[in-house]
Amino acid sequence: MKNNLKLHDKTFKPFIEYDKIEKAIDEVAAKINKDYADSEEVPVLLCVLNGSILFTAELMKRLEFKCEIISIKLSSYSGTRSTGQVREVMGMTGSVEGKEVIIVEDIVDSGRTILDLKRILDEKGAKNSKVCTMLLKPASYKEDIPIDYVAMEIPDDFIVGFGLDYDELGRNYKDIYVLDTNMKYFILFGPPGAGKGTQAAAMAERFNLCHTSTGDLLRGEMAKGTELGLKAKALIEAGSLVPDEVVEGMIENRFNTVKGVDGFLLDGFPRTIAQAEALDKMLYKTKNKVTAVVSLMIPDEMIKERIKHRAAIEGRADDANDETIANRIATYHEKTEPLIDYYRNAGVYFEIDGTGTIEEVRERIAELCVSL
Ligand code: AMP
């Protein structure tokens, strides 16, 4: 299973595997071989740097007729959108005068680059030219120039890998990745003491998520002595839940204000069916839904043990005595456990073995998340 790629500020998910790319190159090379099998021409492959370095190399290895290679460096992308303006950055490294040229491109998008290349080749006296591209975006190609050889067609998405970059990163990967534009909404689920807080930081960091713990937010309000904090204090210290509207408001506020992340990691929310329904409504407004509920499974006897251990380290008031802990566990069974069926029915519930070392559990979670 391939991992997502994080390049600069963006996340890319696996899109086309190397095996499939190789097969497509085999097929396009076979077509070119057929066309040139009986030809007297010694065509010049024009590698359009930097993007088509890998494709040109792979293609050349498969060509079974005499050919030359030269390159040219052009640049038309700035960030993730085509600027529509093609610049000739570096001239051609050899002569094309009187020769047949096969332009070798990594990707044909709007077609502006091809238009410019054809113009440059005319100016330099090429006899004629054909275009061979690894990828074509038919939905955005607007020119009349025929694209003679196409290895693969793709939708109008931003991709990286196999020579293609996002601001110069990503060219070296042998698979192709696509920009992941969907916000992710993960719920870290499990009884008190299951290790949600411990796992959340690593998971949030790895997947560029905003870790949102309603317990931490409430404790923050209590520490500041706000009205909300004062109201929540007695309930929290008794091991009971604070009212649904309070936590729902805090979550919605987070969704509306946090920017620059690929999603949210909810920890300690939702804790009731009503909260889960409220969450669905919030997400529906932005055409999103819960990506996955990652449920940390630990045996009952381990719950109390872990809470006691945490009490010694963190000194949380709601961890302090057996009665509160028992109440929290009872509240979990009564109010929160029904969420398992709620999310199972939605097809987004996944159980992870929460026993073992922190690293072991972290890896299990990461493996699940990259597979989604
Ligand atoms: P936690 O840190 O997640 O164990 O939360 C500590 C306490 O904060 C809980 O026992 C509840 O009293 C309160 N709390 C946290 N999240 C919620 C929630 N989603 N709904 C109601 N109460 C919550």
Tab-separated table of C-alpha atoms and ligand atoms in Angstrom:
chain	number	residue	atom	x	y	z
A	1	MET	CA	0.000	0.000	0.000
A	2	LYS	CA	1.422	3.378	-1.033
A	3	ASN	CA	1.489	6.311	1.383
A	4	ASN	CA	0.171	9.762	0.694
A	5	LEU	CA	2.823	12.306	-0.270
A	6	LYS	CA	3.189	15.603	1.509
A	7	LEU	CA	4.900	18.184	-0.743
A	8	HIS	CA	5.240	21.732	0.524
A	9	ASP	CA	1.773	22.555	1.905
A	10	LYS	CA	-0.197	19.941	-0.062
A	11	THR	CA	-1.108	16.288	0.221
A	12	PHE	CA	-1.149	13.983	-2.790
A	13	LYS	CA	-2.686	10.525	-2.861
A	14	PRO	CA	-1.624	7.517	-4.956
A	15	PHE	CA	-3.130	7.708	-8.444
A	16	ILE	CA	-1.298	5.662	-11.105
A	17	GLU	CA	1.004	2.849	-10.063
A	18	TYR	CA	4.382	2.350	-11.721
A	19	ASP	CA	3.312	-0.998	-13.246
A	20	LYS	CA	0.454	0.684	-15.065
A	21	ILE	CA	2.727	3.500	-16.261
A	22	GLU	CA	5.224	0.983	-17.627
A	23	LYS	CA	2.505	-0.899	-19.469
A	24	ALA	CA	1.186	2.304	-21.038
A	25	ILE	CA	4.715	3.233	-22.158
A	26	ASP	CA	5.156	-0.253	-23.653
A	27	GLU	CA	2.012	0.262	-25.690
A	28	VAL	CA	2.826	3.754	-26.922
A	29	ALA	CA	6.382	2.693	-27.803
A	30	ALA	CA	4.975	-0.251	-29.796
A	31	LYS	CA	2.874	2.177	-31.846
A	32	ILE	CA	5.857	4.407	-32.567
A	33	ASN	CA	7.986	1.383	-33.478
A	34	LYS	CA	5.322	0.266	-35.919
A	35	ASP	CA	5.134	3.711	-37.565
A	36	TYR	CA	8.904	3.956	-37.954
A	37	ALA	CA	9.618	0.312	-38.772
A	38	ASP	CA	9.998	0.909	-42.523
A	39	SER	CA	10.928	4.578	-42.382
A	40	GLU	CA	14.188	6.009	-43.718
A	41	GLU	CA	13.910	8.877	-41.212
A	42	VAL	CA	16.201	9.206	-38.207
A	43	PRO	CA	13.874	11.207	-36.000
A	44	VAL	CA	15.023	13.473	-33.193
A	45	LEU	CA	13.362	12.952	-29.860
A	46	LEU	CA	12.878	16.340	-28.221
A	47	CYS	CA	12.781	15.843	-24.458
A	48	VAL	CA	10.923	18.714	-22.818
A	49	LEU	CA	12.742	19.325	-19.553
A	50	ASN	CA	12.386	18.814	-16.671
A	51	GLY	CA	9.101	16.954	-16.551
A	52	SER	CA	9.640	14.472	-19.347
A	53	ILE	CA	13.082	13.263	-18.282
A	54	LEU	CA	11.804	9.967	-16.890
A	55	PHE	CA	9.261	9.394	-19.637
A	56	THR	CA	11.812	10.105	-22.379
A	57	ALA	CA	14.287	7.696	-20.801
A	58	GLU	CA	11.699	4.934	-20.492
A	59	LEU	CA	10.393	5.552	-23.999
A	60	MET	CA	13.843	5.586	-25.618
A	61	LYS	CA	14.758	2.251	-24.106
A	62	ARG	CA	11.858	0.737	-26.012
A	63	LEU	CA	12.432	2.303	-29.438
A	64	GLU	CA	13.812	-0.090	-32.002
A	65	PHE	CA	14.898	2.282	-34.777
A	66	LYS	CA	17.695	4.803	-35.148
A	67	CYS	CA	16.957	8.082	-33.393
A	68	GLU	CA	18.687	11.080	-31.846
A	69	ILE	CA	17.863	12.910	-28.665
A	70	ILE	CA	18.009	16.574	-27.764
A	71	SER	CA	16.282	18.589	-25.082
A	72	ILE	CA	14.693	21.950	-24.445
A	73	LYS	CA	13.649	23.515	-21.203
A	74	LEU	CA	10.343	25.301	-21.001
A	75	SER	CA	8.284	26.330	-18.064
A	76	SER	CA	4.597	27.100	-17.941
A	77	TYR	CA	3.528	26.155	-14.446
A	78	SER	CA	3.654	28.227	-11.367
A	79	GLY	CA	2.190	26.330	-8.397
A	80	THR	CA	-0.672	24.000	-9.256
A	81	ARG	CA	-2.303	25.887	-12.150
A	82	SER	CA	-1.050	26.462	-15.642
A	83	THR	CA	-0.225	30.150	-16.029
A	84	GLY	CA	-1.065	29.871	-19.718
A	85	GLN	CA	2.191	31.577	-20.603
A	86	VAL	CA	4.974	29.418	-21.938
A	87	ARG	CA	8.519	30.628	-21.608
A	88	GLU	CA	11.536	29.206	-23.374
A	89	VAL	CA	13.953	28.875	-20.501
A	90	MET	CA	16.783	27.049	-22.171
A	91	GLY	CA	17.354	26.685	-25.905
A	92	MET	CA	17.498	23.418	-27.764
A	93	THR	CA	20.629	21.371	-27.231
A	94	GLY	CA	20.990	20.331	-30.889
A	95	SER	CA	19.902	21.133	-34.411
A	96	VAL	CA	16.515	20.130	-35.812
A	97	GLU	CA	17.038	21.661	-39.217
A	98	GLY	CA	15.597	19.443	-41.940
A	99	LYS	CA	14.843	16.722	-39.420
A	100	GLU	CA	11.723	14.949	-38.265
A	101	VAL	CA	11.086	15.653	-34.593
A	102	ILE	CA	9.099	13.723	-32.006
A	103	ILE	CA	8.259	16.075	-29.154
A	104	VAL	CA	8.284	14.014	-25.965
A	105	GLU	CA	6.113	15.551	-23.257
A	106	ASP	CA	5.245	14.357	-19.771
A	107	ILE	CA	1.815	15.963	-19.886
A	108	VAL	CA	-0.332	17.894	-22.341
A	109	ASP	CA	-2.769	20.120	-20.494
A	110	SER	CA	-4.104	23.288	-22.204
A	111	GLY	CA	-1.791	22.676	-25.164
A	112	ARG	CA	-0.021	26.046	-24.918
A	113	THR	CA	3.356	24.377	-24.567
A	114	ILE	CA	2.797	22.267	-27.673
A	115	LEU	CA	1.760	25.355	-29.622
A	116	ASP	CA	4.958	27.138	-28.588
A	117	LEU	CA	7.126	24.119	-29.313
A	118	LYS	CA	5.677	23.739	-32.795
A	119	ARG	CA	6.380	27.429	-33.411
A	120	ILE	CA	9.957	27.088	-32.166
A	121	LEU	CA	10.499	23.977	-34.325
A	122	ASP	CA	9.171	25.815	-37.417
A	123	GLU	CA	11.509	28.724	-36.715
A	124	LYS	CA	14.451	26.334	-36.403
A	125	GLY	CA	13.615	24.681	-39.723
A	126	ALA	CA	12.417	21.252	-38.574
A	127	LYS	CA	11.046	19.166	-41.446
A	128	ASN	CA	7.988	18.164	-39.472
A	129	SER	CA	7.075	17.168	-35.965
A	130	LYS	CA	4.908	14.769	-34.046
A	131	VAL	CA	3.844	14.842	-30.413
A	132	CYS	CA	4.181	11.989	-27.954
A	133	THR	CA	2.915	12.533	-24.426
A	134	MET	CA	2.816	10.310	-21.384
A	135	LEU	CA	-0.356	12.012	-20.140
A	136	LEU	CA	-3.122	13.965	-21.842
A	137	LYS	CA	-5.896	15.904	-20.154
A	138	PRO	CA	-8.590	15.744	-22.849
A	139	ALA	CA	-10.910	17.977	-20.813
A	140	SER	CA	-8.473	20.873	-20.854
A	141	TYR	CA	-6.749	20.432	-24.234
A	142	LYS	CA	-7.944	23.300	-26.413
A	143	GLU	CA	-5.681	23.319	-29.474
A	144	ASP	CA	-6.252	21.748	-32.897
A	145	ILE	CA	-2.778	20.235	-33.143
A	146	PRO	CA	-3.126	16.438	-33.161
A	147	ILE	CA	-1.435	14.616	-30.301
A	148	ASP	CA	0.000	11.666	-32.230
A	149	TYR	CA	0.945	9.369	-29.362
A	150	VAL	CA	-0.737	9.329	-25.951
A	151	ALA	CA	0.267	6.829	-23.274
A	152	MET	CA	-2.516	7.670	-20.811
A	153	GLU	CA	-5.463	10.053	-20.538
A	154	ILE	CA	-6.286	11.593	-17.170
A	155	PRO	CA	-8.961	13.948	-15.786
A	156	ASP	CA	-8.210	17.602	-15.121
A	157	ASP	CA	-6.491	17.039	-11.771
A	158	PHE	CA	-3.137	18.231	-10.503
A	159	ILE	CA	-0.655	15.390	-10.367
A	160	VAL	CA	2.969	14.765	-9.396
A	161	GLY	CA	5.481	11.954	-9.719
A	162	PHE	CA	7.273	10.235	-12.609
A	163	GLY	CA	8.910	13.501	-13.603
A	164	LEU	CA	6.053	15.828	-12.721
A	165	ASP	CA	6.464	18.284	-9.878
A	166	TYR	CA	4.728	20.618	-7.497
A	167	ASP	CA	7.076	23.593	-7.184
A	168	GLU	CA	10.035	21.343	-8.035
A	169	LEU	CA	9.223	18.557	-5.580
A	170	GLY	CA	7.812	15.138	-6.447
A	171	ARG	CA	9.591	14.424	-9.748
A	172	ASN	CA	11.547	11.481	-8.355
A	173	TYR	CA	8.615	9.240	-7.385
A	174	LYS	CA	8.011	6.364	-9.758
A	175	ASP	CA	4.256	6.322	-9.156
A	176	ILE	CA	1.960	9.195	-10.065
A	177	TYR	CA	0.036	10.972	-7.296
A	178	VAL	CA	-2.976	13.271	-7.469
A	179	LEU	CA	-3.698	16.311	-5.311
A	180	ASP	CA	-5.995	15.340	-2.485
A	181	THR	CA	-8.579	18.115	-2.381
A	182	ASN	CA	-11.083	16.518	-0.013
A	183	MET	CA	-11.010	17.553	3.608
A	184	LYS	CA	-10.667	14.538	5.873
A	185	TYR	CA	-12.698	14.129	9.030
A	186	PHE	CA	-11.313	11.425	11.268
A	187	ILE	CA	-12.811	10.468	14.609
A	188	LEU	CA	-10.514	8.851	17.131
A	189	PHE	CA	-12.800	6.632	19.127
A	190	GLY	CA	-12.560	4.444	22.189
A	191	PRO	CA	-13.225	4.286	25.918
A	192	PRO	CA	-11.508	6.698	28.311
A	193	GLY	CA	-7.890	5.613	28.655
A	194	ALA	CA	-7.763	3.863	25.267
A	195	GLY	CA	-4.854	6.104	24.231
A	196	LYS	CA	-6.715	8.566	21.998
A	197	GLY	CA	-4.835	11.628	23.232
A	198	THR	CA	-1.489	9.816	23.004
A	199	GLN	CA	-2.040	8.754	19.397
A	200	ALA	CA	-3.725	11.933	18.218
A	201	ALA	CA	-0.615	14.142	17.985
A	202	ALA	CA	1.322	11.778	15.709
A	203	MET	CA	-1.715	11.089	13.561
A	204	ALA	CA	-2.507	14.801	13.184
A	205	GLU	CA	1.083	15.591	12.274
A	206	ARG	CA	1.416	12.779	9.752
A	207	PHE	CA	-1.787	13.612	7.889
A	208	ASN	CA	-1.769	17.399	8.397
A	209	LEU	CA	-4.934	17.338	10.475
A	210	CYS	CA	-6.115	19.762	13.135
A	211	HIS	CA	-6.289	17.758	16.360
A	212	THR	CA	-9.472	18.824	18.106
A	213	SER	CA	-10.043	17.389	21.559
A	214	THR	CA	-13.241	18.604	23.187
A	215	GLY	CA	-11.830	17.502	26.569
A	216	ASP	CA	-8.736	19.695	26.045
A	217	LEU	CA	-10.867	22.614	24.858
A	218	LEU	CA	-13.095	22.308	27.928
A	219	ARG	CA	-10.103	22.053	30.260
A	220	GLY	CA	-8.735	25.191	28.553
A	221	GLU	CA	-11.995	27.025	29.306
A	222	MET	CA	-11.837	25.818	32.922
A	223	ALA	CA	-8.249	26.989	33.289
A	224	LYS	CA	-9.189	30.429	31.964
A	225	GLY	CA	-12.152	30.510	34.331
A	226	THR	CA	-14.640	31.429	31.557
A	227	GLU	CA	-18.389	31.136	32.074
A	228	LEU	CA	-18.405	28.007	29.910
A	229	GLY	CA	-15.499	26.572	31.895
A	230	LEU	CA	-17.262	27.183	35.184
A	231	LYS	CA	-20.427	25.500	33.909
A	232	ALA	CA	-18.493	22.493	32.602
A	233	LYS	CA	-16.331	22.026	35.695
A	234	ALA	CA	-18.833	20.289	37.951
A	235	LEU	CA	-20.001	17.965	35.202
A	236	ILE	CA	-16.488	17.024	34.140
A	237	GLU	CA	-15.354	16.440	37.704
A	238	ALA	CA	-18.317	14.125	38.242
A	239	GLY	CA	-17.427	12.144	35.129
A	240	SER	CA	-20.621	13.240	33.336
A	241	LEU	CA	-20.986	14.758	29.892
A	242	VAL	CA	-21.386	18.476	29.275
A	243	PRO	CA	-24.473	19.418	27.196
A	244	ASP	CA	-24.373	18.501	23.504
A	245	GLU	CA	-24.881	22.125	22.302
A	246	VAL	CA	-21.772	23.258	24.166
A	247	VAL	CA	-19.383	20.816	22.488
A	248	GLU	CA	-21.116	21.092	19.107
A	249	GLY	CA	-20.586	24.867	19.197
A	250	MET	CA	-16.906	24.394	19.986
A	251	ILE	CA	-16.465	21.948	17.090
A	252	GLU	CA	-18.278	24.113	14.549
A	253	ASN	CA	-16.190	27.069	15.608
A	254	ARG	CA	-13.042	25.025	14.941
A	255	PHE	CA	-14.249	23.952	11.496
A	256	ASN	CA	-14.966	27.563	10.587
A	257	THR	CA	-11.766	29.107	11.833
A	258	VAL	CA	-8.901	26.643	11.312
A	259	LYS	CA	-7.272	26.945	7.874
A	260	GLY	CA	-4.319	25.341	6.082
A	261	VAL	CA	-4.998	21.758	7.159
A	262	ASP	CA	-6.101	18.719	5.162
A	263	GLY	CA	-8.767	17.880	7.698
A	264	PHE	CA	-9.659	17.411	11.341
A	265	LEU	CA	-8.959	14.733	13.886
A	266	LEU	CA	-11.769	14.682	16.402
A	267	ASP	CA	-10.846	13.265	19.771
A	268	GLY	CA	-13.585	12.895	22.373
A	269	PHE	CA	-16.299	14.042	19.961
A	270	PRO	CA	-18.941	12.899	19.155
A	271	ARG	CA	-19.841	11.164	22.386
A	272	THR	CA	-23.589	10.795	21.863
A	273	ILE	CA	-25.849	9.936	18.935
A	274	ALA	CA	-27.197	13.499	19.018
A	275	GLN	CA	-23.642	14.850	18.641
A	276	ALA	CA	-22.980	12.448	15.752
A	277	GLU	CA	-26.107	13.669	13.985
A	278	ALA	CA	-25.135	17.280	14.602
A	279	LEU	CA	-21.679	16.548	13.161
A	280	ASP	CA	-23.195	15.003	10.025
A	281	LYS	CA	-25.309	18.143	9.570
A	282	MET	CA	-22.305	20.423	9.999
A	283	LEU	CA	-20.299	18.467	7.438
A	284	TYR	CA	-23.197	18.236	5.015
A	285	LYS	CA	-23.178	22.035	4.738
A	286	THR	CA	-19.776	21.821	3.044
A	287	LYS	CA	-20.571	18.600	1.125
A	288	ASN	CA	-18.267	16.629	3.416
A	289	LYS	CA	-18.746	13.575	5.587
A	290	VAL	CA	-16.918	11.573	8.225
A	291	THR	CA	-13.940	9.885	6.558
A	292	ALA	CA	-13.344	7.212	9.161
A	293	VAL	CA	-13.897	6.376	12.789
A	294	VAL	CA	-10.704	4.865	14.126
A	295	SER	CA	-11.691	2.855	17.178
A	296	LEU	CA	-8.943	1.932	19.622
A	297	MET	CA	-9.796	-1.408	21.194
A	298	ILE	CA	-8.432	-2.250	24.612
A	299	PRO	CA	-9.669	-4.798	27.164
A	300	ASP	CA	-11.764	-3.432	30.064
A	301	GLU	CA	-9.186	-4.295	32.727
A	302	MET	CA	-6.613	-2.144	30.901
A	303	ILE	CA	-8.882	0.925	30.917
A	304	LYS	CA	-8.688	1.527	34.681
A	305	GLU	CA	-4.991	0.706	34.785
A	306	ARG	CA	-4.202	3.270	32.078
A	307	ILE	CA	-6.383	5.985	33.623
A	308	LYS	CA	-4.654	5.512	37.000
A	309	HIS	CA	-1.278	5.747	35.273
A	310	ARG	CA	-2.363	8.965	33.497
A	311	ALA	CA	-3.697	10.419	36.786
A	312	ALA	CA	-0.237	10.053	38.281
A	313	ILE	CA	1.331	11.936	35.345
A	314	GLU	CA	-1.243	14.563	34.358
A	315	GLY	CA	-3.180	15.080	37.584
A	316	ARG	CA	-6.566	15.448	35.833
A	317	ALA	CA	-9.400	15.959	38.339
A	318	ASP	CA	-11.638	13.492	36.497
A	319	ASP	CA	-8.992	10.783	36.738
A	320	ALA	CA	-8.493	11.254	40.453
A	321	ASN	CA	-10.893	8.826	42.124
A	322	ASP	CA	-12.457	5.454	41.431
A	323	GLU	CA	-15.996	6.783	41.561
A	324	THR	CA	-15.441	9.365	38.807
A	325	ILE	CA	-13.550	6.895	36.669
A	326	ALA	CA	-16.344	4.330	37.095
A	327	ASN	CA	-18.908	6.973	36.137
A	328	ARG	CA	-16.966	7.904	33.001
A	329	ILE	CA	-16.726	4.305	31.936
A	330	ALA	CA	-20.455	3.796	32.607
A	331	THR	CA	-21.249	6.978	30.620
A	332	TYR	CA	-19.101	5.654	27.793
A	333	HIS	CA	-20.984	2.340	27.676
A	334	GLU	CA	-24.398	3.964	27.911
A	335	LYS	CA	-24.075	7.057	25.718
A	336	THR	CA	-21.015	6.677	23.528
A	337	GLU	CA	-20.870	2.990	22.657
A	338	PRO	CA	-24.096	3.180	20.575
A	339	LEU	CA	-22.044	5.259	18.123
A	340	ILE	CA	-20.291	2.068	17.051
A	341	ASP	CA	-23.445	0.857	15.311
A	342	TYR	CA	-24.171	4.359	14.024
A	343	TYR	CA	-20.831	4.528	12.221
A	344	ARG	CA	-20.755	0.847	11.331
A	345	ASN	CA	-24.009	1.385	9.438
A	346	ALA	CA	-22.432	4.347	7.687
A	347	GLY	CA	-19.559	2.053	6.612
A	348	VAL	CA	-16.861	4.195	8.194
A	349	TYR	CA	-16.104	2.307	11.422
A	350	PHE	CA	-12.672	0.651	11.747
A	351	GLU	CA	-11.264	-1.143	14.779
A	352	ILE	CA	-7.597	-0.990	15.671
A	353	ASP	CA	-5.887	-3.107	18.297
A	354	GLY	CA	-5.015	-0.501	20.961
A	355	THR	CA	-2.730	-2.784	22.972
A	356	GLY	CA	1.052	-2.903	22.640
A	357	THR	CA	3.555	-0.063	22.510
A	358	ILE	CA	2.632	3.489	21.487
A	359	GLU	CA	4.652	3.030	18.271
A	360	GLU	CA	2.927	-0.227	17.402
A	361	VAL	CA	-0.526	1.326	17.767
A	362	ARG	CA	0.652	4.420	15.843
A	363	GLU	CA	1.751	2.259	12.915
A	364	ARG	CA	-1.523	0.332	12.881
A	365	ILE	CA	-3.456	3.591	12.735
A	366	ALA	CA	-1.235	5.034	9.994
A	367	GLU	CA	-1.581	1.898	7.904
A	368	LEU	CA	-5.354	2.105	8.113
A	369	CYS	CA	-5.462	5.830	7.308
A	370	VAL	CA	-3.300	5.610	4.184
A	371	SER	CA	-5.475	2.797	2.893
A	372	LEU	CA	-8.640	4.909	3.010
B	1	AMP	P1	-11.807	13.724	27.608
B	1	AMP	O1	-10.580	14.537	27.793
B	1	AMP	O2	-12.162	13.524	26.147
B	1	AMP	O3	-11.795	12.428	28.360
B	1	AMP	O4	-13.003	14.596	28.180
B	1	AMP	C1	-13.056	14.966	29.542
B	1	AMP	C2	-14.475	15.358	29.926
B	1	AMP	O5	-14.898	16.487	29.144
B	1	AMP	C3	-15.519	14.305	29.668
B	1	AMP	O6	-15.596	13.333	30.698
B	1	AMP	C4	-16.776	15.154	29.588
B	1	AMP	O7	-17.184	15.586	30.860
B	1	AMP	C5	-16.295	16.376	28.842
B	1	AMP	N1	-16.424	16.178	27.385
B	1	AMP	C6	-15.429	16.051	26.486
B	1	AMP	N2	-15.917	15.851	25.256
B	1	AMP	C7	-17.250	15.832	25.365
B	1	AMP	C8	-18.328	15.637	24.473
B	1	AMP	N3	-18.112	15.404	23.171
B	1	AMP	N4	-19.588	15.692	24.952
B	1	AMP	C9	-19.834	15.916	26.248
B	1	AMP	N5	-18.862	16.084	27.158
B	1	AMP	C10	-17.601	16.047	26.752
